[in-house]
Amino acid sequence: KLTPIPLRDIVGNVNRSLRGWANYFHYRNSSLAMSKVRYHAEDRLRTHLMKRHQVKDRGTGFRRFPSAHLYGRYGLYKVPTKAGWNSAHAVA
């Protein structure tokens, strides 16, 4: 059963958690972990939207709620998949 909590509140809570994960893993070479976190967040929000709109087919869910809409229309935080810094290499 779906919660009566407004979608913007749900997305806001998820975004706070995602920002925390992104800040925690920002200092390591963590592109694989961050990609998994991003995919999981997209999948969970898409699943929630499918239930809310009574969409049963996963393919229809991907077409109706593409990743671009999750970020643009619904305001999901886009987890960076690369650290915000470039590694320094010693010059010989």
PDB file of C-alpha atoms in Angstrom:
ATOM      1  CA  LYS A   1       0.000   0.000   0.000  1.00  0.00           C
ATOM      2  CA  LEU A   2       1.240   3.454  -0.881  1.00  0.00           C
ATOM      3  CA  THR A   3       1.997   6.095   1.672  1.00  0.00           C
ATOM      4  CA  PRO A   4      -0.011   9.348   1.681  1.00  0.00           C
ATOM      5  CA  ILE A   5       3.258  11.305   1.971  1.00  0.00           C
ATOM      6  CA  PRO A   6       3.626  13.779  -0.928  1.00  0.00           C
ATOM      7  CA  LEU A   7       6.127  12.739  -3.601  1.00  0.00           C
ATOM      8  CA  ARG A   8       8.226  15.885  -3.153  1.00  0.00           C
ATOM      9  CA  ASP A   9       8.749  14.977   0.522  1.00  0.00           C
ATOM     10  CA  ILE A  10       9.774  11.429  -0.381  1.00  0.00           C
ATOM     11  CA  VAL A  11      12.224  12.675  -3.022  1.00  0.00           C
ATOM     12  CA  GLY A  12      13.567  15.291  -0.584  1.00  0.00           C
ATOM     13  CA  ASN A  13      14.337  12.618   2.018  1.00  0.00           C
ATOM     14  CA  VAL A  14      15.970  10.386  -0.594  1.00  0.00           C
ATOM     15  CA  ASN A  15      18.034  13.321  -1.883  1.00  0.00           C
ATOM     16  CA  ARG A  16      19.391  14.028   1.610  1.00  0.00           C
ATOM     17  CA  SER A  17      20.509  10.403   1.911  1.00  0.00           C
ATOM     18  CA  LEU A  18      22.034  10.385  -1.575  1.00  0.00           C
ATOM     19  CA  ARG A  19      23.998  13.571  -0.879  1.00  0.00           C
ATOM     20  CA  GLY A  20      25.323  11.974   2.300  1.00  0.00           C
ATOM     21  CA  TRP A  21      26.468   8.878   0.413  1.00  0.00           C
ATOM     22  CA  ALA A  22      28.027  11.025  -2.317  1.00  0.00           C
ATOM     23  CA  ASN A  23      29.925  13.121   0.239  1.00  0.00           C
ATOM     24  CA  TYR A  24      31.115  10.033   2.115  1.00  0.00           C
ATOM     25  CA  PHE A  25      32.451   8.264  -0.986  1.00  0.00           C
ATOM     26  CA  HIS A  26      33.684  11.425  -2.707  1.00  0.00           C
ATOM     27  CA  TYR A  27      37.254  10.997  -1.496  1.00  0.00           C
ATOM     28  CA  ARG A  28      37.841   7.495  -2.806  1.00  0.00           C
ATOM     29  CA  ASN A  29      37.988   5.964  -6.249  1.00  0.00           C
ATOM     30  CA  SER A  30      34.393   4.860  -6.015  1.00  0.00           C
ATOM     31  CA  SER A  31      32.833   5.195  -9.462  1.00  0.00           C
ATOM     32  CA  LEU A  32      31.517   1.618  -9.385  1.00  0.00           C
ATOM     33  CA  ALA A  33      29.914   2.054  -5.955  1.00  0.00           C
ATOM     34  CA  MET A  34      28.431   5.418  -6.902  1.00  0.00           C
ATOM     35  CA  SER A  35      27.028   4.001 -10.153  1.00  0.00           C
ATOM     36  CA  LYS A  36      25.312   1.270  -8.149  1.00  0.00           C
ATOM     37  CA  VAL A  37      23.877   3.816  -5.702  1.00  0.00           C
ATOM     38  CA  ARG A  38      22.621   5.958  -8.601  1.00  0.00           C
ATOM     39  CA  TYR A  39      21.021   2.994 -10.363  1.00  0.00           C
ATOM     40  CA  HIS A  40      19.400   1.786  -7.135  1.00  0.00           C
ATOM     41  CA  ALA A  41      17.935   5.248  -6.405  1.00  0.00           C
ATOM     42  CA  GLU A  42      16.528   5.469  -9.953  1.00  0.00           C
ATOM     43  CA  ASP A  43      15.082   1.968  -9.699  1.00  0.00           C
ATOM     44  CA  ARG A  44      13.408   2.577  -6.325  1.00  0.00           C
ATOM     45  CA  LEU A  45      11.863   5.904  -7.367  1.00  0.00           C
ATOM     46  CA  ARG A  46      10.691   4.399 -10.665  1.00  0.00           C
ATOM     47  CA  THR A  47       9.157   1.444  -8.791  1.00  0.00           C
ATOM     48  CA  HIS A  48       7.386   3.830  -6.424  1.00  0.00           C
ATOM     49  CA  LEU A  49       6.026   5.855  -9.354  1.00  0.00           C
ATOM     50  CA  MET A  50       4.898   2.670 -11.107  1.00  0.00           C
ATOM     51  CA  LYS A  51       2.938   1.634  -8.001  1.00  0.00           C
ATOM     52  CA  ARG A  52       1.519   5.118  -7.567  1.00  0.00           C
ATOM     53  CA  HIS A  53       0.347   5.232 -11.192  1.00  0.00           C
ATOM     54  CA  GLN A  54      -0.651   1.544 -11.318  1.00  0.00           C
ATOM     55  CA  VAL A  55       1.847   0.645 -14.044  1.00  0.00           C
ATOM     56  CA  LYS A  56       2.483  -3.094 -13.847  1.00  0.00           C
ATOM     57  CA  ASP A  57       4.838  -3.654 -16.789  1.00  0.00           C
ATOM     58  CA  ARG A  58       8.471  -2.771 -16.134  1.00  0.00           C
ATOM     59  CA  GLY A  59       9.114  -1.843 -19.762  1.00  0.00           C
ATOM     60  CA  THR A  60       6.204   0.581 -19.673  1.00  0.00           C
ATOM     61  CA  GLY A  61       7.598   1.971 -16.421  1.00  0.00           C
ATOM     62  CA  PHE A  62      10.968   2.669 -18.069  1.00  0.00           C
ATOM     63  CA  ARG A  63       9.252   4.398 -20.992  1.00  0.00           C
ATOM     64  CA  ARG A  64       6.843   6.362 -18.820  1.00  0.00           C
ATOM     65  CA  PHE A  65       9.430   7.323 -16.186  1.00  0.00           C
ATOM     66  CA  PRO A  66      12.809   7.596 -17.966  1.00  0.00           C
ATOM     67  CA  SER A  67      15.892   8.577 -15.992  1.00  0.00           C
ATOM     68  CA  ALA A  68      15.844  12.107 -17.433  1.00  0.00           C
ATOM     69  CA  HIS A  69      12.349  12.636 -15.960  1.00  0.00           C
ATOM     70  CA  LEU A  70      13.409  11.290 -12.574  1.00  0.00           C
ATOM     71  CA  TYR A  71      16.035  14.026 -12.387  1.00  0.00           C
ATOM     72  CA  GLY A  72      14.334  16.840 -14.275  1.00  0.00           C
ATOM     73  CA  ARG A  73      10.643  16.446 -13.465  1.00  0.00           C
ATOM     74  CA  TYR A  74      10.781  14.815 -10.036  1.00  0.00           C
ATOM     75  CA  GLY A  75      13.996  16.439  -8.769  1.00  0.00           C
ATOM     76  CA  LEU A  76      15.974  13.327  -7.847  1.00  0.00           C
ATOM     77  CA  TYR A  77      19.576  14.150  -6.891  1.00  0.00           C
ATOM     78  CA  LYS A  78      21.960  12.906  -9.573  1.00  0.00           C
ATOM     79  CA  VAL A  79      24.717  11.089  -7.758  1.00  0.00           C
ATOM     80  CA  PRO A  80      28.101  11.847  -9.366  1.00  0.00           C
ATOM     81  CA  THR A  81      29.820   8.711 -10.583  1.00  0.00           C
ATOM     82  CA  LYS A  82      33.306  10.227 -10.475  1.00  0.00           C
ATOM     83  CA  ALA A  83      35.109  11.978  -7.669  1.00  0.00           C
ATOM     84  CA  GLY A  84      35.154  15.750  -7.994  1.00  0.00           C
ATOM     85  CA  TRP A  85      38.919  15.883  -8.087  1.00  0.00           C
ATOM     86  CA  ASN A  86      41.571  14.657 -10.504  1.00  0.00           C
ATOM     87  CA  SER A  87      44.321  12.480  -9.170  1.00  0.00           C
ATOM     88  CA  ALA A  88      47.746  14.033  -9.154  1.00  0.00           C
ATOM     89  CA  HIS A  89      50.568  12.223 -10.843  1.00  0.00           C
ATOM     90  CA  ALA A  90      54.228  12.896 -10.230  1.00  0.00           C
ATOM     91  CA  VAL A  91      55.949  14.326 -13.270  1.00  0.00           C
ATOM     92  CA  ALA A  92      59.286  12.717 -13.999  1.00  0.00           C
TER      93      ALA A  92
END
